[in-house]
Coordinates of C-alpha atoms in Angstrom, one line a residue:
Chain P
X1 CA 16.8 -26.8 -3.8
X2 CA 13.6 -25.8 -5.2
X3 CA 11.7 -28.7 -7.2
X4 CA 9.2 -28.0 -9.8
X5 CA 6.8 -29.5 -6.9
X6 CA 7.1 -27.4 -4.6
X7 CA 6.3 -24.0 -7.0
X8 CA 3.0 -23.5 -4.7
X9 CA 0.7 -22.5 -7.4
X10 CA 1.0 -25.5 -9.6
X11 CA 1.5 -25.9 -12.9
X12 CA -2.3 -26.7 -14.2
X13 CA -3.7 -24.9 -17.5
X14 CA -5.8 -22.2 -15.4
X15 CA -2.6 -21.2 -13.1
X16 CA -0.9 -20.5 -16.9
X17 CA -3.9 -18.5 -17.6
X18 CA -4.1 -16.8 -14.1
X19 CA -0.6 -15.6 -14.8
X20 CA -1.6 -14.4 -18.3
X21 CA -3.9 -12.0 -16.7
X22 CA -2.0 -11.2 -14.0
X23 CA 0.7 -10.5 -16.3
X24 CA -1.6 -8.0 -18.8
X25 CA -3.1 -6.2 -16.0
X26 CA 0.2 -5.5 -14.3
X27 CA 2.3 -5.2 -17.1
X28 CA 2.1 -1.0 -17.2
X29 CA 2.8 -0.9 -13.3
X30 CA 5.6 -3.6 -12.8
X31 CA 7.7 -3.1 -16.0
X32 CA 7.1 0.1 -17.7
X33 CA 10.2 2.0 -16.4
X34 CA 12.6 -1.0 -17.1
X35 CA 13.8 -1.0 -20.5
X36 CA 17.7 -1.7 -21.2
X37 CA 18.9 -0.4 -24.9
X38 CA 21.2 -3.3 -25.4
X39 CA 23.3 -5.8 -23.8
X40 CA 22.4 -9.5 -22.6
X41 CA 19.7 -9.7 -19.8
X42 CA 18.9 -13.0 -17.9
X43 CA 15.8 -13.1 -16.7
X44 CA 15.9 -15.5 -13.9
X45 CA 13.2 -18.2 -13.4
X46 CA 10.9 -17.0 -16.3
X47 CA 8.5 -19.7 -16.0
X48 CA 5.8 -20.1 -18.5
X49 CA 7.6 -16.2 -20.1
X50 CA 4.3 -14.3 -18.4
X51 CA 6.9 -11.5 -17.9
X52 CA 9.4 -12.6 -20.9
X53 CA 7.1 -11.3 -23.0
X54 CA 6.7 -7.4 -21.4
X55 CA 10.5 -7.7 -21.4
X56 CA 11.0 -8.6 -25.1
X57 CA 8.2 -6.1 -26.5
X58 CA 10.4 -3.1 -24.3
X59 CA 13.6 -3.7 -24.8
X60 CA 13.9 -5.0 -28.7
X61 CA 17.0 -4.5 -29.5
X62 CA 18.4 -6.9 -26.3
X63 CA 19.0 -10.4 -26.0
X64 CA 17.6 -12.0 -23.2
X65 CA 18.2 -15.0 -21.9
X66 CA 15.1 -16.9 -20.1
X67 CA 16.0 -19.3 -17.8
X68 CA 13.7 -21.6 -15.8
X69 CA 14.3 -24.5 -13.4
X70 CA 11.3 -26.2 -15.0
X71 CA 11.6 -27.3 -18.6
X72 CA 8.0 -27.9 -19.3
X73 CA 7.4 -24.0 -18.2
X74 CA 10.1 -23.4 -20.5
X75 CA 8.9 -25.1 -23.4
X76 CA 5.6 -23.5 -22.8
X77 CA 7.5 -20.2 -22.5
X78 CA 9.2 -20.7 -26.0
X79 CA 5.8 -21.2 -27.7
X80 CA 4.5 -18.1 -26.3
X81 CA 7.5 -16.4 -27.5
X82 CA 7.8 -17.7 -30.7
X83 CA 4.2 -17.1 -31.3
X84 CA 4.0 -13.6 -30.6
X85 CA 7.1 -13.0 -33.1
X86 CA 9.9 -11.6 -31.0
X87 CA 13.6 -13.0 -32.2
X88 CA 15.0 -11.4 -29.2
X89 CA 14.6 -14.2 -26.9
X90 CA 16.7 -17.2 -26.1
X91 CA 16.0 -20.2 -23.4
X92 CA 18.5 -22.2 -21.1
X93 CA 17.1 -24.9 -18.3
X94 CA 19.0 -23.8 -15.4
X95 CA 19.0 -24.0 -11.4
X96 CA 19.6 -20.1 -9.9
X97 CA 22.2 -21.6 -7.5
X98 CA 24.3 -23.6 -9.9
X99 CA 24.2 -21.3 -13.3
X100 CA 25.3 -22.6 -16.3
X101 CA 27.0 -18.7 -17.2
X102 CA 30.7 -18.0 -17.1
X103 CA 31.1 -15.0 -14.5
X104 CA 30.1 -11.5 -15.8
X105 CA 28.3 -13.2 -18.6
X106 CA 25.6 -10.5 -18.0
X107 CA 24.8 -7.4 -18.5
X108 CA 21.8 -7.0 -17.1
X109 CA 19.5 -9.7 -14.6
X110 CA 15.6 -9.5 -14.5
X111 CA 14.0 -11.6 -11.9
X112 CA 10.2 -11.4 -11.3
X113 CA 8.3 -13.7 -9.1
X114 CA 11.1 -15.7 -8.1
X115 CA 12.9 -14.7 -4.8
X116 CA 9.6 -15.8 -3.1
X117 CA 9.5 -19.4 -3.8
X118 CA 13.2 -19.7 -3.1
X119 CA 14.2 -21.1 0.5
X120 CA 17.8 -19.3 0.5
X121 CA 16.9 -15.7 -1.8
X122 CA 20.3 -14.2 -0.4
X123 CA 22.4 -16.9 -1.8
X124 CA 20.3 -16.5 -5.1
X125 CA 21.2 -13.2 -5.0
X126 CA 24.9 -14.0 -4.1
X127 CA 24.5 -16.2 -7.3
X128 CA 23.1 -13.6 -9.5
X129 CA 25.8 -11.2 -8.7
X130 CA 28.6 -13.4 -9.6
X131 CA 27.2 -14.0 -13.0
X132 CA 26.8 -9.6 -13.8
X133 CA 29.3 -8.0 -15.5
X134 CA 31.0 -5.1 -12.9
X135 CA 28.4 -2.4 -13.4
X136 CA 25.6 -4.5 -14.5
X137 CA 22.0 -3.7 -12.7
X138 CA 19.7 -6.4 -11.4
X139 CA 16.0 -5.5 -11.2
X140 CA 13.6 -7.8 -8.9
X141 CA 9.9 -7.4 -8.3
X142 CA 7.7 -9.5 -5.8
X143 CA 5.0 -9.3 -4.5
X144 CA 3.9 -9.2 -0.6
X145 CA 0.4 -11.3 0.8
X146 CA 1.0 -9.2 4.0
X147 CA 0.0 -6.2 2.1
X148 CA -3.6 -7.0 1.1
X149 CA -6.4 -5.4 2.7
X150 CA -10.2 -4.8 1.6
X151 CA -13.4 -3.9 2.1
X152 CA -15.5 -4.9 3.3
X153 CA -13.0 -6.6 6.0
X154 CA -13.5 -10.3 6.5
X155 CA -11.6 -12.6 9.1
X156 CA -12.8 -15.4 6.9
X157 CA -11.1 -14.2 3.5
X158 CA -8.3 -13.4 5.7
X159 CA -7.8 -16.9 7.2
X160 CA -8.3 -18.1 3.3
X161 CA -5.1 -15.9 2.7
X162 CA -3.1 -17.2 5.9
X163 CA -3.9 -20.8 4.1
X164 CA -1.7 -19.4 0.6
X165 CA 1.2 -18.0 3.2
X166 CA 1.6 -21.1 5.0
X167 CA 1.4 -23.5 2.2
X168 CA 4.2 -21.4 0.5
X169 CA 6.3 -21.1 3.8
X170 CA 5.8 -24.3 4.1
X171 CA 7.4 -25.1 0.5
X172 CA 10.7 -22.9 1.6
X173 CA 9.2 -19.6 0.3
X174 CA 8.1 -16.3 1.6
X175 CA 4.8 -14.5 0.5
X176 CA 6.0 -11.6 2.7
X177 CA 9.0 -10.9 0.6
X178 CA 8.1 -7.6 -0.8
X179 CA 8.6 -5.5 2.1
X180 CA 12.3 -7.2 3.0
X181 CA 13.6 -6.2 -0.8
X182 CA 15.6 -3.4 0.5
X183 CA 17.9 -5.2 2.7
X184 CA 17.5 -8.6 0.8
X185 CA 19.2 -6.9 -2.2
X186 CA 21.4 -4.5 -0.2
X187 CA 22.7 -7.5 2.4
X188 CA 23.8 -9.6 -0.9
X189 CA 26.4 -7.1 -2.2
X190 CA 24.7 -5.0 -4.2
X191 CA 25.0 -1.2 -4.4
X192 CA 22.8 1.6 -4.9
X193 CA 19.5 0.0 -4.3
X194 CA 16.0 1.4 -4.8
X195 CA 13.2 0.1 -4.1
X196 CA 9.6 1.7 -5.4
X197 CA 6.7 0.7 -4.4
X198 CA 3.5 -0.7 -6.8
X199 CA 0.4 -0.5 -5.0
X200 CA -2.8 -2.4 -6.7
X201 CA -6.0 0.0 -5.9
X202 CA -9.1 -1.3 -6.9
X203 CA -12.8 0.1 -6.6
X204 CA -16.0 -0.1 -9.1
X205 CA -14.4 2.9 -10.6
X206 CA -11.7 0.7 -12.1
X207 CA -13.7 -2.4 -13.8
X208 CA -10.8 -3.7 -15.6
X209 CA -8.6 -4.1 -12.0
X210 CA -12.0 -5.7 -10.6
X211 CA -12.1 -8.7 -13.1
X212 CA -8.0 -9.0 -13.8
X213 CA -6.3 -8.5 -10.4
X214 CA -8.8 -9.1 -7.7
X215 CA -11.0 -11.7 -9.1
X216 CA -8.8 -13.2 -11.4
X217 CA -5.2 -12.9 -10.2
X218 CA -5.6 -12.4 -6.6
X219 CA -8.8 -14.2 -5.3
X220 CA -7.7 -16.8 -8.1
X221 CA -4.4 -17.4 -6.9
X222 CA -5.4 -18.4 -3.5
X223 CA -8.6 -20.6 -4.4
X224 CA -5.6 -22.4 -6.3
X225 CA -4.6 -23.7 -3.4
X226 CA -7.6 -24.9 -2.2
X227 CA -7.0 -29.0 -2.3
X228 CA -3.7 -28.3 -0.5
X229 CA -5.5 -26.0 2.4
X230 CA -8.1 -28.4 3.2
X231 CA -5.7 -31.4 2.6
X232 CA -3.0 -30.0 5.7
X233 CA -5.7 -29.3 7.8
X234 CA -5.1 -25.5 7.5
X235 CA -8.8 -24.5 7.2
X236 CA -11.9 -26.5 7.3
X237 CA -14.2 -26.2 4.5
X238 CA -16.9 -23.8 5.8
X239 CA -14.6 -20.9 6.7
X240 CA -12.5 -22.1 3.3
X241 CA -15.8 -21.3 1.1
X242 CA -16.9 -18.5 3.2
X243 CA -13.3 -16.9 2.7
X244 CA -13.5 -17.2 -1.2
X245 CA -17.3 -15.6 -0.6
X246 CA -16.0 -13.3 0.9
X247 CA -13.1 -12.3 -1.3
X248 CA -15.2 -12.2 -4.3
X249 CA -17.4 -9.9 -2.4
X250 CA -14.9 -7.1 -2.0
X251 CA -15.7 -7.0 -6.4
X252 CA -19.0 -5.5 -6.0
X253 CA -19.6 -2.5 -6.6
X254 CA -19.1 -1.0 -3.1
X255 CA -16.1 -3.1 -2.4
X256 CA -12.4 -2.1 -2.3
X257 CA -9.2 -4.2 -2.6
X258 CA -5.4 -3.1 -2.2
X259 CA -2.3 -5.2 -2.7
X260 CA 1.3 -4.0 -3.1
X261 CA 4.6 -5.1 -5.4
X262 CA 7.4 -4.0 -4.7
X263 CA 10.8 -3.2 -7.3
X264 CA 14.1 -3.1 -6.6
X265 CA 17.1 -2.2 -8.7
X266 CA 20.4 -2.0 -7.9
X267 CA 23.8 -2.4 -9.5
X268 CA 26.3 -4.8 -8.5
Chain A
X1 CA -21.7 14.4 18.4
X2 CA -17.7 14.4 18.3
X3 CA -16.6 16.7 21.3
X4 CA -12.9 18.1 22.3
X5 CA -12.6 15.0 24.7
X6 CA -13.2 12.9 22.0
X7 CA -10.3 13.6 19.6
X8 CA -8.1 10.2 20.3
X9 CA -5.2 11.7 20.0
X10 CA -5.1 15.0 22.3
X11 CA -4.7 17.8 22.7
X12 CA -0.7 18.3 24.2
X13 CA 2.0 20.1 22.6
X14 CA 3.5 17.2 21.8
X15 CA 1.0 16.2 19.6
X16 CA 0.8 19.7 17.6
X17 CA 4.4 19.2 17.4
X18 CA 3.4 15.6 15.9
X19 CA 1.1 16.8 13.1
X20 CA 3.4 19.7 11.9
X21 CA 6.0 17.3 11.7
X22 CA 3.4 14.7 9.8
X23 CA 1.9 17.6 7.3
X24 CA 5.9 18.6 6.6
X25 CA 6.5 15.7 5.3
X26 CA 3.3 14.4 3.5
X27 CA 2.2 17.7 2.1
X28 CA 3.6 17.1 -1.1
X29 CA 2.4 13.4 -0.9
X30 CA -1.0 14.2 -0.1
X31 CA -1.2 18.0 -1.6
X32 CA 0.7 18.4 -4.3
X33 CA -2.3 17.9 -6.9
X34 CA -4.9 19.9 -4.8
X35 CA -5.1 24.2 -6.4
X36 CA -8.0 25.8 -6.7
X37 CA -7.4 28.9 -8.7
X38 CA -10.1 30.9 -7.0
X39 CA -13.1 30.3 -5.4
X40 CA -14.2 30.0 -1.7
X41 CA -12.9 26.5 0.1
X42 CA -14.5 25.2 3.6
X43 CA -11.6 23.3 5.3
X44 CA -13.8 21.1 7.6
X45 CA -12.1 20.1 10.8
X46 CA -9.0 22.6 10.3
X47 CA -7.7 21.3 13.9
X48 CA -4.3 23.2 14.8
X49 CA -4.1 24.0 10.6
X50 CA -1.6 21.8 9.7
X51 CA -2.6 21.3 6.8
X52 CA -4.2 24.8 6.1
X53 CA -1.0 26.1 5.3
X54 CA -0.5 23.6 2.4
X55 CA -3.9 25.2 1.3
X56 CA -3.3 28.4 1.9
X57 CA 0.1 28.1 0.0
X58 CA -1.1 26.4 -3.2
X59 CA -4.0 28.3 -3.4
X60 CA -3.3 31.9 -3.3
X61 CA -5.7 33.2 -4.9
X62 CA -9.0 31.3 -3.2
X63 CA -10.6 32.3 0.0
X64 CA -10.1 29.3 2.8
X65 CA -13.0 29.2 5.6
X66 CA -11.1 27.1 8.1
X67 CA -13.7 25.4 10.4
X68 CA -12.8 23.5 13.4
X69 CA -15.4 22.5 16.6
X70 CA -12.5 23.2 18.7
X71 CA -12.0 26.6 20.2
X72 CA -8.3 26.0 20.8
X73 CA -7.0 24.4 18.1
X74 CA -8.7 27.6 15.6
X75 CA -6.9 29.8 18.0
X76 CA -3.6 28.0 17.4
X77 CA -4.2 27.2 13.5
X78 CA -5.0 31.3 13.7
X79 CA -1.6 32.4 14.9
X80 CA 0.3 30.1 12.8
X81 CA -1.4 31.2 9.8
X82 CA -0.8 34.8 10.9
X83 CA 2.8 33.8 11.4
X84 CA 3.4 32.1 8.2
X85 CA 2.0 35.2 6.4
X86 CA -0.8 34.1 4.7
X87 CA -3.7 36.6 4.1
X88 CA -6.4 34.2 2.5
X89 CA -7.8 32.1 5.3
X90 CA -10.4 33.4 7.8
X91 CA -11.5 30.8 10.9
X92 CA -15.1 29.9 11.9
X93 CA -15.7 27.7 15.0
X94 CA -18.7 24.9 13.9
X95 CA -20.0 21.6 14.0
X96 CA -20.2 19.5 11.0
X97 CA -23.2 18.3 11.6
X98 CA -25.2 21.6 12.2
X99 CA -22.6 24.4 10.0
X100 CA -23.4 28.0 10.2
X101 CA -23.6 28.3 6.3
X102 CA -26.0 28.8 3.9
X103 CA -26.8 26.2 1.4
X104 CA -24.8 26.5 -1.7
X105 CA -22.3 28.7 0.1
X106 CA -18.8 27.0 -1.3
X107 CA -17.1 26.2 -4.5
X108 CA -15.2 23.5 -3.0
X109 CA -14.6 21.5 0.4
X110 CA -11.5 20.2 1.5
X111 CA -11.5 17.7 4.5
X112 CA -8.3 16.0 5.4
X113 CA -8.1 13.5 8.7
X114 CA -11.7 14.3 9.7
X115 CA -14.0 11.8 8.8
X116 CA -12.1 8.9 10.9
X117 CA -13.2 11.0 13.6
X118 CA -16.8 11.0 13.2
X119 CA -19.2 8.8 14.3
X120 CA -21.4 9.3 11.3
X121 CA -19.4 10.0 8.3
X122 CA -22.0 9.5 5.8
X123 CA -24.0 12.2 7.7
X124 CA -21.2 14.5 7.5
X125 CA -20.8 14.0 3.9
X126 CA -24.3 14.5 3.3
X127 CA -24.0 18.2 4.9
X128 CA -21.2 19.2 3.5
X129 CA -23.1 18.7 -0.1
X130 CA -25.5 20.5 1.1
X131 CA -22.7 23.6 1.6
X132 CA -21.3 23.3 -2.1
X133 CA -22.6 25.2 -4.7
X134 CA -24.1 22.7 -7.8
X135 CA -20.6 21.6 -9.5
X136 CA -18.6 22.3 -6.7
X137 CA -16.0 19.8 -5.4
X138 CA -15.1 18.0 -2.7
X139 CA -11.3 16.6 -1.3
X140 CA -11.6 13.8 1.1
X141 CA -8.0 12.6 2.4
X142 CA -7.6 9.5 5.2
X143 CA -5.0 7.4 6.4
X144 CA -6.2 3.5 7.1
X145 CA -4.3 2.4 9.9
X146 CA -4.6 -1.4 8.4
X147 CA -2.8 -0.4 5.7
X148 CA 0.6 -0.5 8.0
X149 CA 2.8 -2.9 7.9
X150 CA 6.7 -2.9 8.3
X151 CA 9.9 -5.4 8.6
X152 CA 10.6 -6.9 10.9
X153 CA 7.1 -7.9 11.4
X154 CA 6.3 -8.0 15.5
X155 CA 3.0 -9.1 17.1
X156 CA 4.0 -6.8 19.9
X157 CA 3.5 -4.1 17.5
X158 CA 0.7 -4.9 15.4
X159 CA -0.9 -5.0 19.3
X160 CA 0.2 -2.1 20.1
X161 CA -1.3 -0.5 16.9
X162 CA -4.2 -2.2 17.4
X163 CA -4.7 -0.2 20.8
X164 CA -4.9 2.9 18.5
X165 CA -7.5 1.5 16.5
X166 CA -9.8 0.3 19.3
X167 CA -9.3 3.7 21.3
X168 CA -10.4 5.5 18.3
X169 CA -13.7 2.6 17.8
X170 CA -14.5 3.6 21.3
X171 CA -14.7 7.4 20.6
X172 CA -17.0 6.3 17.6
X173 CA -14.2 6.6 15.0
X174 CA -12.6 4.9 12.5
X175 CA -8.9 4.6 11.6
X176 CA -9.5 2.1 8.7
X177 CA -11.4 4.0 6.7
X178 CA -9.1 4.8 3.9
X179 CA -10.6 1.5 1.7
X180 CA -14.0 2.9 2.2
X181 CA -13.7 6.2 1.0
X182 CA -14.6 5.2 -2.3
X183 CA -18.4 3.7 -1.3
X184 CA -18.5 6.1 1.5
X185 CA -18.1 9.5 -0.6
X186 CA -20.2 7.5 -3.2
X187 CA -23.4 6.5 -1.5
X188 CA -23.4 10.3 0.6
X189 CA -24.8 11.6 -2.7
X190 CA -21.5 12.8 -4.6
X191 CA -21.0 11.7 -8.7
X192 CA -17.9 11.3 -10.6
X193 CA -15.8 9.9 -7.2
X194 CA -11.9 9.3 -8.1
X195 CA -10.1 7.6 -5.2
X196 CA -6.6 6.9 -5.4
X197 CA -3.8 5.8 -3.0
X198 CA -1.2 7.6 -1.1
X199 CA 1.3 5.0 0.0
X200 CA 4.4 6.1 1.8
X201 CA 7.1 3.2 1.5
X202 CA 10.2 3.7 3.9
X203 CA 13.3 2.5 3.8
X204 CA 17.1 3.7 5.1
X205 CA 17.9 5.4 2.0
X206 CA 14.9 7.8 2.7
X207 CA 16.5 9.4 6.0
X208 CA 14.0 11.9 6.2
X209 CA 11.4 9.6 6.1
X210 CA 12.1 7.5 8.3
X211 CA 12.5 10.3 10.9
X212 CA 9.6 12.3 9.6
X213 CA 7.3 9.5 9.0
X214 CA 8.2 6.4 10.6
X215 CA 9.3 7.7 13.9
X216 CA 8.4 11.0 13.9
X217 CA 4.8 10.9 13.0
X218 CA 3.6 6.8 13.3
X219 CA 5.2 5.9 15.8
X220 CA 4.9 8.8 17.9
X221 CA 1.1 8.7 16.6
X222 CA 0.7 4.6 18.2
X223 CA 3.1 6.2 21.3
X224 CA 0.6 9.4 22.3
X225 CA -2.1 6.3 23.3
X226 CA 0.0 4.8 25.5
X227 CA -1.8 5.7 28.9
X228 CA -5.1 5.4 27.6
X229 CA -4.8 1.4 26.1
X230 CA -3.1 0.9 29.4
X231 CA -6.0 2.4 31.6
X232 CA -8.4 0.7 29.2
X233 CA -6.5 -2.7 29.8
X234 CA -6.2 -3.0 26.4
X235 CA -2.7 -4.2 26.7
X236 CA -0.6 -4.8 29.2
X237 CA 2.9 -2.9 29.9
X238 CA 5.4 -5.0 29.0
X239 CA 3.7 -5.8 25.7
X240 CA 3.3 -2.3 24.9
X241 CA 7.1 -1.8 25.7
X242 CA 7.9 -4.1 23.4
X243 CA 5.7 -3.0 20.7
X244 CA 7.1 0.1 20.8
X245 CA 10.7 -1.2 20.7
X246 CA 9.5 -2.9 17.3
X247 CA 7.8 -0.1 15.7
X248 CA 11.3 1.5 16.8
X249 CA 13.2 -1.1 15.1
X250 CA 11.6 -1.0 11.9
X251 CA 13.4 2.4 11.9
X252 CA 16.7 0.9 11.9
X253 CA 19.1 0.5 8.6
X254 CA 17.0 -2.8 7.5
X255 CA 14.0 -2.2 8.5
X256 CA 11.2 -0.7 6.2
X257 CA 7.7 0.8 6.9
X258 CA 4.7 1.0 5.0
X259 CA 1.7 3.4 4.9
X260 CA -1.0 4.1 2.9
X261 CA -3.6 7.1 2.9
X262 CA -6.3 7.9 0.3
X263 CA -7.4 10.6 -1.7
X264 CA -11.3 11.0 -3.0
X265 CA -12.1 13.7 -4.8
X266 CA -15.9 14.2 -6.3
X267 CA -18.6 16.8 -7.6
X268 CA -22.1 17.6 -6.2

């Protein structure tokens, strides 16, 4: 079972601001085709609501119903809810494999960010299923480390990476998730699945990508795991700071960065 | 200077089978968005005019020069254009780097899969502005072979790829030049430069792509090397039979495949 421990980002006051931007910059590509009219949504390990909040603002008149394993993500969830005025928004502590929903209790499950840092995401699937009503859609989006490249290449920034892959296998997750969406989804009982592809492109064309996804989602995520990298002896330090060098690099003006999310929705 | 030899991927009928069945299925991927209502259009490096008859199609009413520095392939992209009916296209064997045109002798230029060829891409770009009129356009399209990756992963196969891409070093190319187009197309003199990405995402509910694309045209693609890595001692047999196998398998009802080419298109 996952502990708030293990969540391989942390849980510091920049990571809650690194998933703000993320969450603005990405917001139009992730979630602007998923909108439900009505009905009861879960969303399913919601965290500190980065994503709650796309969800509320597009789908108004649904109720959804933010669960997260950690209560002080929860709590700090709620505020950002409450603050930005939506009414549409409830929140339950609750552990994906031992729900506290009566079967079909959904209409609707919304899970972003989540499958990754789970050590058994078929059985959370399984899980997620039981709790849909007959007919009900669930809609997952992750991400994939495995499809980052840049320019200009560097075997340092990628070694930097490798240290963010391993430290979240290493925690029971998988940074690679993306890609396996299709039969993930497909092998848990679902039906009808389709998966779309969101691809990140960034140049000096594009400044807004340049300072919120690659320098301050993507390059940020992984110097957040800097302590832990150095700590299991995964990188020494010199190729560590020559990696982040090199990462910030690819945000010059001649520099290119790509990284891809991936969607999947289905119906049960 | 790029000669017939050169071209990494040969010359055999299998391989013009390969790129009619590649330009079938991408054309409206990597196409669709390219008319020019009138005007005259150099296709630079027209090859066996796989893609000339996407041009040809969606451009009716411009003139195509269709240039290729191989003899051969012109007489081939000839027939088929013939065949296919088209009455807009006329052929002209040259070199990029010393073109029998005037200065200011095209409204636009189209180059698709050409510039991972060259040794000197910059150069290239720099004479073909020299060939547009002031105002006139240019279309670069790539593929980036680092830009693959699939499920189930295999080291076997990212080997084997990797064969492809140090073949194509050796002959002075470059397979990974997708990510670059943007600084490339920028610093050869062009303004207004607009890259964006391509991706081809496959999975089993896109049968024809993962014929078309997966099988069909990348796999076949890493395949047509074969002797060559071999003879080179880039890898060694078994490897290479296994790598295959893999790329194979990701063509199987879980697997999934992942592909991204770009786009640039810019002004004088």
């Amino acid at each position: 079972m996952r502990t708030e421990h293990d969540y391989v980002h942390g849980y510091s006051g920049r990571e809650r601001q690194r998933l703000a931007d993320q969450a603005d910059t990405l917001a139009e590509l992730l979630h602007s085709d998923t909108f439900y009219p009505s009905g009861v949504v879960l969303e399913v390990g919601c965290g500190v609501g980065a994503q709650t909040v796309s969800l509320a603002r597009r789908s108004p008149e649904a109720t959804i119903v933010a669960m997260d394993i950690a209560a002080d993500s929860l709590a700090v969830a709620q505020e950002r809810i409450r603050s930005a005025g939506f009414r549409n928004v409830v929140f339950q502590q609750g552990d994906v494999y031992a729900m506290p929903f009566a079967p079909d209790a959904f209409d609707h499950v919304f899970a972003c960010f989540v499958l990754e840092h789970l050590s058994r995401p078929r059985d959370a699937l399984a899980h997620l299923r039981h709790v849909l009503k007959p007919g009900g859609t669930i809609t997952v989006i992750e991400g994939d480390h495995g499809s980052t490249y840049f320019h200009p290449e560097s075997p340092y920034a990628r070694k930097a990476i490798q240290c963010l892959i391993e430290l979240q296998a290493r925690a029971g997750g998988d940074s690679l998730i993306g890609r396996t969406l299709y039969p993930l989804v497909l092998e848990s009982g679902f039906q009808h699945v389709t998966v779309s592809p969101r691809m990140v492109y960034v140049d000096a064309s594009r400044p807004r990508l340049v300072e919120g996804f690659t320098t301050n989602t993507f390059t940020a995520m992984v110097e957040g795991v800097r302590e832990r990298a150095l700590a299991a002896g995964l990188i020494d330090e010199d190729t560590w700071e020559r990696g982040i060098r090199d990462l910030h690099r690819t945000a010059e003006s001649d520099g290119t960065f790509c990284y891809t999310f991936f969607k999947a929705v289905a119906t049960t």
